[in-house]
Amino acid sequence: MPPLLSVRNVTRRFEGLTALNDVSMEVEPRTIAGVIGPNGAGKTTLFNVLTGFYRPTSGEVWFEGRRIDRLPLHGIAAAGISRTFQNIRLFANMTAIENVLVGQHIHLKTNFATAIVRPPSVTREERSAVKTAVELLRFAGLTRRENELARNLAYGEQRRLEIARALAVRPRLLLLDEPTAGMNPGEAAGMIKLIRALRDDMLMTIVLIEHSMRVVMGVCERITVLDHGEKISEGRPEEVQQDRRVIEAYLGTGQIITDGRA
Amino acid sequence: MMQRFEATRALTRALDNANARARAAFDAIPLIRWILPLALGVVGALSPQWFDTRPTYALMVLITYLLLRTSTNVFGLAVLAAMLVYLPMEMDRFERGILFDIALYTMLGIGLNIVVGYAGLLDLGYVAFFASGAYIFALVVAPEAGGGWDIGASFWLMIPAAMALAAALGVALGLPVLRLRGDYLAIVTLGFGEIIRLMLNNRDDITNGPRGVYLIPKAHFFDKELTGPYELYFLVLAGVFIAAFAAERIRDSRVGRAWEAIREDEDAASAMGVNTTFYKLLAFAIGAAIGGGGGVIYAAKQTAIFPRDFDLDVSINVLALVIIGGMGNVRGVVLGAMLLIGLPEVLRDFSIEFAFIDLANIGADYRLVIFGAALVAIMVLRPEGLLPSRRRAAEFEQAEMLESELAT
Amino acid sequence: MEQWIQLFIDGTTIGGVYAVIALGYTMVYGVLRMINFAHGELFMMGAFAGFYTLDAYQQHSGLNDSLPVFTIASAIVAGMITAVVLAVVMERIAYRPLRHAPRLAPLISAIGVSIFLRNVMLRVTNAEAQVYPRVFPRGAIEWGDVSVSYIRIFLLVLSVFFLVLLWLFIERTKMGMSIRAVAEDRDTAALMGVNVDRTIVMTFVVGAALAGAAGAVYGMFVTTATAGMGFIPGIKAFTAAVLGGIGSVPGAMAGGYFLGITESLSTKFIGAQYKDVVAFVLLVLVLIFRPWGIFGKREDKRA
Ligand SMILES: Nc1ncnc2c1ncn2[C@@H]1O[C@H](COP(=O)(O)OP(=O)(O)OP(=O)(O)O)[C@@H](O)[C@H]1O
Ligand SMILES: [Mg+2]
């Protein structure tokens, strides 16, 4: 099978600092790929390049046989990629369900004129969108939290809502930036279960950034390791774990490789 | 040294306390929200002569406030509508003029609210669209300006035409500036507003410059000539209702959600596939169209327009009434227009004579002084406006929580 | 050639005024990320304070010196003090309570302050322009066809003096360092023991002092004070601040001179009535194409 996503020799510089240096990677359909690396390694920058937030200084990104690194931000979602953010970026003063409805934006048709006239088709569309949203919220474990403002949700719930919102885009590739960050072990276990369900039940392809080796080892089929913007290792979890360069990179930071940050 | 610090700290604390008390007092108003409007309504209904004095205006504002604040139901709106239709019958020419202005500014406020309140784009140059509507209309129909086309039925065509042109102008102005951050956008739009006014002033080959365009013919509604503010008031009122209806419907749709998402977090919105540029332009265009429509009616009422009618103060006034009323909310706009446009006019014949203080004409002379101070006071005491939308209220609550967290 | 020199000198004169006012905008923006809409009114109040001082001298003893240095100096100081007092009061009453409110709130509050001050002066003066007594000798330095009036020379020198003074203040004093620290990152500055409240007030004080001084001197230059005089120079100075990259002190200075010279050239080549249009167009263009300013540095957005 051809890769779903292929990152080809991507470099991204910020005046003087090279956040990504000639990084290449490929992601197969229906797999979970992990990106790990110490703080400041360039993981989030990679996501930002994939989702159009940053243009690569050089190199290309291909998705489903199509070059996407020149697309406008909103074009990425239309192309079939959606994401969550490391520092949760929900629409804080909108309700949970409204957040998910925004996620469905590209699949809905109402425009300002039909919104004013409100023909039956609009009412119908709105009703089915709400139904979809409720289902997604239930899938993400947010039953009966529909009408809560996003900012009033608990931290773990907010992370789940971000995933529900990203799923509403109906992406074929989902990018998760540290989905378990800041969670207690119980919450994290729930999140891992959710991520597995995404692949197994929804047949989703996922790339996830993680600090916690335990999470990565548990769910990822392949792992890419970044350090100082360079790809220093790649392979199956147990291969990467043995890699001397990886161990050194993590040793240097004082982080414990098997237990995530702090 | 130490003592001085103590003193300032005590003063600061006292100020903060006063601030908190004032807010509490304000929020206590709902306690009387049922008894008062009822009583006032009865009194008002029994004595129509009342409708020519200042206290009546104050009552009107108060009643409107309370109605808007408490009633989400048809009943409240019906009372309000009846009042809006009944009042001008009891009024003299001057008062009708004020009422016209209030309605016109309400319409403008609804338009600007789409831009500022819904889409979160701070526009300080809204007057540009108002002016373009007025001038497009005037230049086409006024004989002086080489237009002078038969107005007959075309007045009714001119309204949509001017709205469309204003919307196009909105897109043309918006396109280059929309990626700017909030306060930069404010200044650029302010610049646009001023440029338009200065051009109206300087290009006298087209606009007749500071001498203005006059002898704008009267509009007709079937056979009836729409002369003064009285007849046109009903036209604006219709405009207000249409604009309000459209605005609320759009807000409650996919489009409104997209605006809201942009306001909340633009990057996240575009990551969800919202074409932020398109939706910002759309807000600009709809807002501009409403402003342009208002401009046409204004020109029809004035029968003569001048570049100086379209200075920065118009933009500021519209923005201020939107914000004071409570952003993101049509009801707030109505209240804001009553307070901001109506009150200063009504204050004109207000004077204080007390013991040896004689402030004759304090209303006429100091109304804008009071207005400025009131803007500050409302922002400090109630930055979410008098009638905020549910969501706006939430945003401010959030800001305050942040504040108290930072304070500890 | 001489014509160019003339235009250049005329431009730098008014540009110096813009630069001095622009500093207030840029510094307040730097520490608070807020456009002090009422800054132009501080300038206006400075002009009035200058006028009343000179007027009082004239009523009291006449102004018969050929160059009443002390009188001029006291008019400027009066302008500075007035503006500073007003700025401190407005910061405390109208801005500080809104420091954590969403951005629109302080902006509206500032607009309120601006309307308030303008209309107070409109009332006080009965909407009439106040004519400054003549304090500068007529006449000019002539050099071929180039002619520079004494007041222009004074304006030029004084604005440079104030710019240098401010530069030293920002770079060499402890308070200047605090201002820079707060502008850089308020929370970190607070952690490092900078008194943020005091620094913010100081920023207003310094900006207002400059605006007040500029107002008084500008009043002597145009020989009138009106309640509405703050608006156009205020906007122009803001444009200058933006040209230089708002938040940047040297940028504001450079932007002021740049705008002054551009204006002077456009008066000559496009027409005086388009002078203000040119400034606005420049503002709009810079904000659209180089929002970080002609001299500023670009920031990337982050996710
Ligand atoms: N917009 C930007 N401008 C300048 N430098 C940036 C920008 N974005 C990221 N960087 C820098 O690029 C480097 C990589 O950052 P990135 O956020 O990708 O790291 P990360 O691997 O996600 O780290 P963490 O584990 O802390 O999230 C960092 O040194 C960061 O400071
Ligand atoms: Mg990261």
Short mmCIF file of C-alpha atoms in Angstrom, two decimals, chain B:
data_model
loop_
_atom_site.label_atom_id
_atom_site.label_comp_id
_atom_site.label_asym_id
_atom_site.label_seq_id
_atom_site.Cartn_x
_atom_site.Cartn_y
_atom_site.Cartn_z
CA MET B 1 8.22 55.92 53.18
CA MET B 2 6.40 52.89 54.50
CA GLN B 3 3.48 55.05 55.53
CA ARG B 4 3.17 56.52 52.12
CA PHE B 5 2.88 53.07 50.61
CA GLU B 6 0.27 52.20 53.21
CA ALA B 7 -1.70 55.25 52.24
CA THR B 8 -1.65 54.47 48.53
CA ARG B 9 -2.56 50.90 49.19
CA ALA B 10 -5.48 51.92 51.35
CA LEU B 11 -6.62 54.29 48.67
CA THR B 12 -6.37 51.62 46.04
CA ARG B 13 -8.36 49.26 48.19
CA ALA B 14 -11.02 51.87 48.82
CA LEU B 15 -11.30 52.52 45.10
CA ASP B 16 -11.61 48.85 44.34
CA ASN B 17 -14.27 48.44 47.00
CA ALA B 18 -16.25 51.34 45.64
CA ASN B 19 -15.97 49.77 42.26
CA ALA B 20 -17.29 46.46 43.52
CA ARG B 21 -20.17 48.14 45.35
CA ALA B 22 -21.18 50.06 42.27
CA ARG B 23 -21.29 46.84 40.31
CA ALA B 24 -23.33 45.10 42.93
CA ALA B 25 -25.79 47.98 42.98
CA PHE B 26 -26.09 47.79 39.26
CA ASP B 27 -26.72 44.09 39.28
CA ALA B 28 -29.40 44.51 41.92
CA ILE B 29 -31.63 46.23 39.41
CA PRO B 30 -33.34 42.98 38.36
CA LEU B 31 -35.00 42.98 41.78
CA ILE B 32 -37.29 45.71 40.61
CA ARG B 33 -37.59 44.53 37.11
CA TRP B 34 -41.20 43.42 37.31
CA ILE B 35 -42.89 46.03 39.43
CA LEU B 36 -41.35 49.05 37.83
CA PRO B 37 -42.10 48.49 34.18
CA LEU B 38 -45.64 47.54 35.01
CA ALA B 39 -46.23 50.68 37.02
CA LEU B 40 -44.57 52.84 34.45
CA GLY B 41 -46.47 51.21 31.65
CA VAL B 42 -49.78 51.93 33.35
CA VAL B 43 -48.89 55.54 34.06
CA GLY B 44 -47.60 56.04 30.56
CA ALA B 45 -50.65 54.51 28.95
CA LEU B 46 -53.02 56.69 30.97
CA SER B 47 -51.40 59.99 30.13
CA PRO B 48 -50.43 60.47 26.52
CA GLN B 49 -49.54 64.13 27.11
CA TRP B 50 -46.57 62.83 28.96
CA PHE B 51 -44.93 62.07 25.70
CA ASP B 52 -43.44 65.47 25.20
CA THR B 53 -41.14 65.78 28.12
CA ARG B 54 -37.79 64.58 29.17
CA PRO B 55 -38.82 62.39 32.07
CA THR B 56 -40.92 60.45 29.62
CA TYR B 57 -37.88 59.75 27.60
CA ALA B 58 -36.07 58.53 30.65
CA LEU B 59 -39.03 56.28 31.37
CA MET B 60 -39.06 55.06 27.83
CA VAL B 61 -35.42 54.10 28.04
CA LEU B 62 -35.95 52.41 31.34
CA ILE B 63 -38.97 50.49 30.15
CA THR B 64 -37.17 49.42 27.03
CA TYR B 65 -34.21 48.33 29.08
CA LEU B 66 -36.29 46.28 31.39
CA LEU B 67 -38.36 44.79 28.62
CA LEU B 68 -35.33 43.85 26.63
CA ARG B 69 -33.58 42.54 29.64
CA THR B 70 -36.32 40.35 30.94
CA SER B 71 -38.42 39.30 28.04
CA THR B 72 -37.39 36.70 25.61
CA ASN B 73 -41.05 36.32 24.82
CA VAL B 74 -43.34 37.66 22.16
CA PHE B 75 -45.26 39.72 24.66
CA GLY B 76 -42.34 41.98 25.52
CA LEU B 77 -41.43 42.50 21.92
CA ALA B 78 -45.04 43.25 21.05
CA VAL B 79 -45.21 45.91 23.74
CA LEU B 80 -42.01 47.36 22.40
CA ALA B 81 -43.25 47.35 18.82
CA ALA B 82 -46.52 49.00 19.83
CA MET B 83 -44.59 51.65 21.70
CA LEU B 84 -42.36 52.30 18.69
CA VAL B 85 -45.33 52.82 16.41
CA TYR B 86 -47.51 54.73 18.87
CA LEU B 87 -44.91 57.12 20.25
CA PRO B 88 -44.17 59.24 17.17
CA MET B 89 -47.86 60.00 16.78
CA GLU B 90 -47.70 61.87 20.06
CA MET B 91 -44.50 63.65 19.27
CA ASP B 92 -43.56 67.00 17.82
CA ARG B 93 -41.17 67.47 14.95
CA PHE B 94 -38.07 67.79 17.09
CA GLU B 95 -38.82 64.64 19.01
CA ARG B 96 -39.59 62.76 15.84
CA GLY B 97 -36.20 63.81 14.57
CA ILE B 98 -34.61 62.28 17.63
CA LEU B 99 -36.60 59.12 17.21
CA PHE B 100 -35.52 58.91 13.59
CA ASP B 101 -31.91 59.24 14.64
CA ILE B 102 -32.29 56.57 17.28
CA ALA B 103 -33.80 54.18 14.76
CA LEU B 104 -31.18 55.00 12.15
CA TYR B 105 -28.35 54.45 14.58
CA THR B 106 -29.95 51.25 15.74
CA MET B 107 -29.83 50.05 12.18
CA LEU B 108 -26.20 51.09 11.84
CA GLY B 109 -25.48 49.46 15.17
CA ILE B 110 -26.97 46.18 14.02
CA GLY B 111 -24.72 46.33 10.96
CA LEU B 112 -21.58 47.14 12.89
CA ASN B 113 -22.46 44.57 15.50
CA ILE B 114 -22.15 41.89 12.85
CA VAL B 115 -18.60 43.02 12.22
CA VAL B 116 -17.50 43.73 15.77
CA GLY B 117 -19.79 41.64 17.92
CA TYR B 118 -20.17 38.53 15.80
CA ALA B 119 -16.93 38.33 13.85
CA GLY B 120 -14.82 40.16 16.42
CA LEU B 121 -13.31 42.62 13.94
CA LEU B 122 -12.82 46.05 15.44
CA ASP B 123 -13.91 48.49 12.76
CA LEU B 124 -13.43 52.19 13.50
CA GLY B 125 -14.28 53.28 9.99
CA TYR B 126 -17.85 52.12 9.69
CA VAL B 127 -18.87 55.58 8.56
CA ALA B 128 -17.25 54.81 5.21
CA PHE B 129 -20.15 52.53 4.30
CA PHE B 130 -22.79 54.86 5.63
CA ALA B 131 -21.24 57.66 3.60
CA SER B 132 -20.95 55.59 0.46
CA GLY B 133 -24.63 54.62 0.64
CA ALA B 134 -25.67 58.23 1.10
CA TYR B 135 -23.41 59.55 -1.65
CA ILE B 136 -24.18 56.82 -4.15
CA PHE B 137 -27.85 57.59 -3.73
CA ALA B 138 -27.46 61.36 -3.72
CA LEU B 139 -25.17 61.49 -6.72
CA VAL B 140 -27.49 59.38 -8.79
CA VAL B 141 -30.70 61.20 -8.01
CA ALA B 142 -29.76 64.81 -7.27
CA PRO B 143 -30.02 67.08 -10.31
CA GLU B 144 -27.10 69.25 -9.19
CA ALA B 145 -24.68 66.41 -9.36
CA GLY B 146 -25.44 65.51 -12.93
CA GLY B 147 -27.52 62.55 -11.88
CA GLY B 148 -31.03 63.75 -11.50
CA TRP B 149 -32.67 60.61 -12.68
CA ASP B 150 -36.35 60.31 -12.14
CA ILE B 151 -36.68 59.18 -8.59
CA GLY B 152 -40.21 57.78 -8.77
CA ALA B 153 -39.84 54.09 -8.28
CA SER B 154 -36.07 54.13 -8.39
CA PHE B 155 -35.76 55.05 -4.73
CA TRP B 156 -36.76 51.52 -3.92
CA LEU B 157 -34.26 50.19 -6.39
CA MET B 158 -31.57 52.50 -5.09
CA ILE B 159 -31.67 50.94 -1.66
CA PRO B 160 -30.58 47.46 -2.76
CA ALA B 161 -28.24 48.94 -5.36
CA ALA B 162 -26.52 51.14 -2.80
CA MET B 163 -26.37 48.25 -0.36
CA ALA B 164 -24.70 46.07 -2.97
CA LEU B 165 -22.19 48.76 -3.81
CA ALA B 166 -21.44 49.37 -0.15
CA ALA B 167 -20.94 45.64 0.30
CA ALA B 168 -18.54 45.62 -2.63
CA LEU B 169 -16.68 48.50 -1.03
CA GLY B 170 -16.59 46.52 2.18
CA VAL B 171 -14.97 43.60 0.41
CA ALA B 172 -12.54 45.86 -1.42
CA LEU B 173 -11.46 47.55 1.81
CA GLY B 174 -11.54 44.38 3.81
CA LEU B 175 -9.53 42.19 1.51
CA PRO B 176 -6.14 43.72 2.18
CA VAL B 177 -6.59 44.39 5.89
CA LEU B 178 -8.27 41.39 7.35
CA ARG B 179 -5.19 39.52 8.34
CA LEU B 180 -4.22 42.33 10.67
CA ARG B 181 -4.43 41.94 14.42
CA GLY B 182 -7.35 43.52 16.27
CA ASP B 183 -6.12 46.96 17.16
CA TYR B 184 -4.18 47.38 13.94
CA LEU B 185 -7.35 46.61 12.10
CA ALA B 186 -9.06 49.30 14.16
CA ILE B 187 -6.57 51.92 13.07
CA VAL B 188 -6.53 50.90 9.42
CA THR B 189 -10.30 51.06 9.24
CA LEU B 190 -10.18 54.41 10.97
CA GLY B 191 -7.76 55.49 8.28
CA PHE B 192 -10.11 54.24 5.56
CA GLY B 193 -13.01 56.15 7.04
CA GLU B 194 -11.00 59.35 7.07
CA ILE B 195 -9.67 58.78 3.57
CA ILE B 196 -13.21 58.42 2.25
CA ARG B 197 -14.30 61.60 3.97
CA LEU B 198 -11.29 63.54 2.75
CA MET B 199 -11.84 62.28 -0.76
CA LEU B 200 -15.47 63.35 -0.66
CA ASN B 201 -14.19 66.71 0.41
CA ASN B 202 -11.37 67.03 -2.11
CA ARG B 203 -12.77 65.54 -5.28
CA ASP B 204 -15.27 68.32 -5.85
CA ASP B 205 -15.37 67.47 -9.53
CA ILE B 206 -17.40 64.42 -8.53
CA THR B 207 -18.90 65.15 -5.15
CA ASN B 208 -19.21 68.90 -5.20
CA GLY B 209 -16.73 68.94 -2.31
CA PRO B 210 -17.52 70.64 0.99
CA ARG B 211 -20.52 72.38 -0.57
CA GLY B 212 -22.23 69.02 -0.48
CA VAL B 213 -24.96 67.48 -2.58
CA TYR B 214 -28.34 69.06 -2.11
CA LEU B 215 -31.85 69.06 -3.56
CA ILE B 216 -32.03 65.33 -3.19
CA PRO B 217 -35.56 64.54 -4.37
CA LYS B 218 -38.15 63.07 -2.07
CA ALA B 219 -38.95 59.42 -2.10
CA HIS B 220 -42.45 58.16 -2.75
CA PHE B 221 -44.32 55.29 -1.28
CA PHE B 222 -46.97 54.68 -3.91
CA ASP B 223 -48.54 58.14 -4.12
CA LYS B 224 -47.45 59.35 -0.79
CA GLU B 225 -44.41 61.60 -0.63
CA LEU B 226 -42.06 60.55 2.14
CA THR B 227 -41.16 63.92 3.52
CA GLY B 228 -39.80 64.46 6.99
CA PRO B 229 -38.44 62.24 9.68
CA TYR B 230 -41.93 61.02 10.50
CA GLU B 231 -42.53 59.04 7.33
CA LEU B 232 -38.93 57.98 6.99
CA TYR B 233 -38.89 56.88 10.57
CA PHE B 234 -41.16 54.04 9.61
CA LEU B 235 -38.86 53.16 6.76
CA VAL B 236 -35.89 52.97 9.11
CA LEU B 237 -37.98 51.03 11.56
CA ALA B 238 -38.66 48.51 8.84
CA GLY B 239 -34.94 48.50 8.10
CA VAL B 240 -34.19 47.87 11.76
CA PHE B 241 -36.53 44.93 11.93
CA ILE B 242 -35.27 43.38 8.73
CA ALA B 243 -31.65 43.86 9.74
CA ALA B 244 -32.28 42.52 13.21
CA PHE B 245 -34.10 39.50 11.88
CA ALA B 246 -31.40 38.73 9.35
CA ALA B 247 -28.61 39.32 11.84
CA GLU B 248 -30.04 37.00 14.47
CA ARG B 249 -30.80 34.27 11.97
CA ILE B 250 -27.31 34.37 10.54
CA ARG B 251 -25.83 34.36 14.00
CA ASP B 252 -27.71 31.19 14.87
CA SER B 253 -26.48 29.34 11.81
CA ARG B 254 -23.36 27.69 10.52
CA VAL B 255 -22.18 31.13 9.42
CA GLY B 256 -22.63 32.61 12.87
CA ARG B 257 -20.78 29.68 14.40
CA ALA B 258 -17.90 30.20 12.02
CA TRP B 259 -17.69 33.86 13.07
CA GLU B 260 -17.78 32.92 16.66
CA ALA B 261 -15.05 30.37 16.20
CA ILE B 262 -12.91 32.96 14.45
CA ARG B 263 -13.46 35.36 17.32
CA GLU B 264 -12.54 32.75 19.85
CA ASP B 265 -9.43 31.36 18.17
CA GLU B 266 -8.74 32.18 14.60
CA ASP B 267 -6.02 29.59 14.08
CA ALA B 268 -8.05 26.80 15.56
CA ALA B 269 -10.99 27.83 13.39
CA SER B 270 -8.97 27.58 10.23
CA ALA B 271 -7.57 24.24 11.34
CA MET B 272 -11.21 23.11 11.41
CA GLY B 273 -11.54 24.14 7.78
CA VAL B 274 -13.15 27.54 8.28
CA ASN B 275 -11.98 29.88 5.55
CA THR B 276 -11.37 32.76 7.90
CA THR B 277 -10.72 35.34 5.22
CA PHE B 278 -13.99 34.53 3.50
CA TYR B 279 -16.02 34.76 6.68
CA LYS B 280 -14.41 37.97 7.78
CA LEU B 281 -15.10 39.47 4.39
CA LEU B 282 -18.65 38.24 4.61
CA ALA B 283 -19.11 39.99 7.94
CA PHE B 284 -17.60 43.14 6.48
CA ALA B 285 -19.86 42.95 3.44
CA ILE B 286 -23.08 42.36 5.35
CA GLY B 287 -22.21 45.08 7.84
CA ALA B 288 -21.36 47.42 4.99
CA ALA B 289 -24.60 46.66 3.17
CA ILE B 290 -26.65 47.55 6.22
CA GLY B 291 -24.62 50.73 6.70
CA GLY B 292 -25.11 51.61 3.05
CA GLY B 293 -28.85 51.10 3.30
CA GLY B 294 -28.89 53.40 6.31
CA GLY B 295 -26.97 55.95 4.28
CA VAL B 296 -29.61 56.00 1.55
CA ILE B 297 -32.39 56.63 4.03
CA TYR B 298 -30.33 59.28 5.74
CA ALA B 299 -29.71 61.11 2.47
CA ALA B 300 -33.40 60.87 1.61
CA LYS B 301 -34.31 62.45 4.91
CA GLN B 302 -31.69 65.19 4.91
CA THR B 303 -32.19 66.13 1.24
CA ALA B 304 -28.70 67.62 1.44
CA ILE B 305 -25.51 65.89 2.53
CA PHE B 306 -22.00 67.13 3.19
CA PRO B 307 -18.68 65.38 3.72
CA ARG B 308 -18.57 66.68 7.29
CA ASP B 309 -21.68 64.63 8.11
CA PHE B 310 -19.48 61.59 7.78
CA ASP B 311 -16.62 62.17 10.15
CA LEU B 312 -15.01 59.87 12.65
CA ASP B 313 -17.60 60.76 15.28
CA VAL B 314 -20.21 58.71 13.42
CA SER B 315 -18.02 55.61 13.56
CA ILE B 316 -17.22 56.21 17.20
CA ASN B 317 -20.85 56.75 18.10
CA VAL B 318 -22.00 53.59 16.40
CA LEU B 319 -19.22 51.56 17.95
CA ALA B 320 -19.87 53.04 21.36
CA LEU B 321 -23.56 52.24 21.25
CA VAL B 322 -22.83 48.68 20.24
CA ILE B 323 -20.40 48.24 23.07
CA ILE B 324 -22.38 50.05 25.71
CA GLY B 325 -25.51 48.18 24.82
CA GLY B 326 -23.71 44.89 24.97
CA MET B 327 -21.83 43.37 22.12
CA GLY B 328 -23.09 40.54 20.03
CA ASN B 329 -26.69 41.29 20.83
CA VAL B 330 -29.36 43.16 18.89
CA ARG B 331 -31.25 44.11 22.03
CA GLY B 332 -28.14 45.71 23.38
CA VAL B 333 -27.86 47.75 20.22
CA VAL B 334 -31.40 49.10 20.65
CA LEU B 335 -30.69 50.15 24.20
CA GLY B 336 -27.31 51.57 23.28
CA ALA B 337 -28.88 53.73 20.57
CA MET B 338 -31.52 55.04 22.95
CA LEU B 339 -28.92 56.01 25.49
CA LEU B 340 -26.22 57.29 23.22
CA ILE B 341 -28.16 58.98 20.47
CA GLY B 342 -31.34 59.85 22.29
CA LEU B 343 -30.06 60.92 25.67
CA PRO B 344 -27.65 63.65 24.53
CA GLU B 345 -30.43 65.16 22.43
CA VAL B 346 -32.93 64.97 25.21
CA LEU B 347 -30.37 66.43 27.57
CA ARG B 348 -30.22 69.52 25.42
CA ASP B 349 -32.96 71.31 27.34
CA PHE B 350 -31.85 70.05 30.69
CA SER B 351 -30.67 72.57 33.26
CA ILE B 352 -29.84 72.65 36.90
CA GLU B 353 -30.66 75.54 39.18
CA PHE B 354 -29.83 74.72 42.71
CA ALA B 355 -29.13 77.28 45.42
CA PHE B 356 -26.44 79.51 43.99
CA ILE B 357 -25.39 77.03 41.34
CA ASP B 358 -26.92 77.93 38.03
CA LEU B 359 -26.02 75.56 35.30
CA ALA B 360 -28.48 76.68 32.73
CA ASN B 361 -28.04 74.68 29.58
CA ILE B 362 -25.90 72.12 31.27
CA GLY B 363 -27.51 69.61 28.96
CA ALA B 364 -26.78 71.38 25.73
CA ASP B 365 -23.29 72.38 26.75
CA TYR B 366 -22.03 69.42 28.64
CA ARG B 367 -23.76 66.51 26.99
CA LEU B 368 -20.66 65.30 25.20
CA VAL B 369 -18.58 65.78 28.32
CA ILE B 370 -21.04 63.58 30.13
CA PHE B 371 -21.02 61.16 27.23
CA GLY B 372 -17.24 60.77 27.39
CA ALA B 373 -17.32 60.21 31.11
CA ALA B 374 -20.18 57.74 30.73
CA LEU B 375 -18.20 55.70 28.23
CA VAL B 376 -15.40 55.34 30.73
CA ALA B 377 -17.75 54.60 33.59
CA ILE B 378 -19.61 51.90 31.70
CA MET B 379 -16.41 50.25 30.56
CA VAL B 380 -15.01 50.22 34.07
CA LEU B 381 -18.18 49.20 35.87
CA ARG B 382 -19.66 46.90 33.27
CA PRO B 383 -17.25 46.20 30.42
CA GLU B 384 -19.57 43.55 28.98
CA GLY B 385 -22.16 46.26 28.26
CA LEU B 386 -25.63 46.71 29.67
CA LEU B 387 -27.28 43.84 27.86
CA PRO B 388 -24.55 41.41 26.87
CA SER B 389 -25.29 38.26 24.96
CA ARG B 390 -24.98 35.13 27.04
CA ARG B 391 -21.68 34.30 25.45
CA ARG B 392 -20.16 37.72 25.80
CA ALA B 393 -21.01 37.64 29.45
CA ALA B 394 -19.12 34.37 29.65
CA GLU B 395 -16.07 35.85 28.01
CA PHE B 396 -15.93 38.67 30.52
CA GLU B 397 -16.43 36.33 33.40
CA GLN B 398 -13.44 34.42 32.14
CA ALA B 399 -11.35 37.57 31.96
CA GLU B 400 -12.27 38.36 35.54
CA MET B 401 -11.42 34.92 36.79
CA LEU B 402 -8.06 35.31 35.17
CA GLU B 403 -7.68 38.62 36.87
CA SER B 404 -8.43 37.28 40.31
CA GLU B 405 -6.07 34.36 39.73
CA LEU B 406 -3.34 36.74 38.80
CA ALA B 407 -4.05 38.87 41.82
CA THR B 408 -3.42 36.03 44.25
#
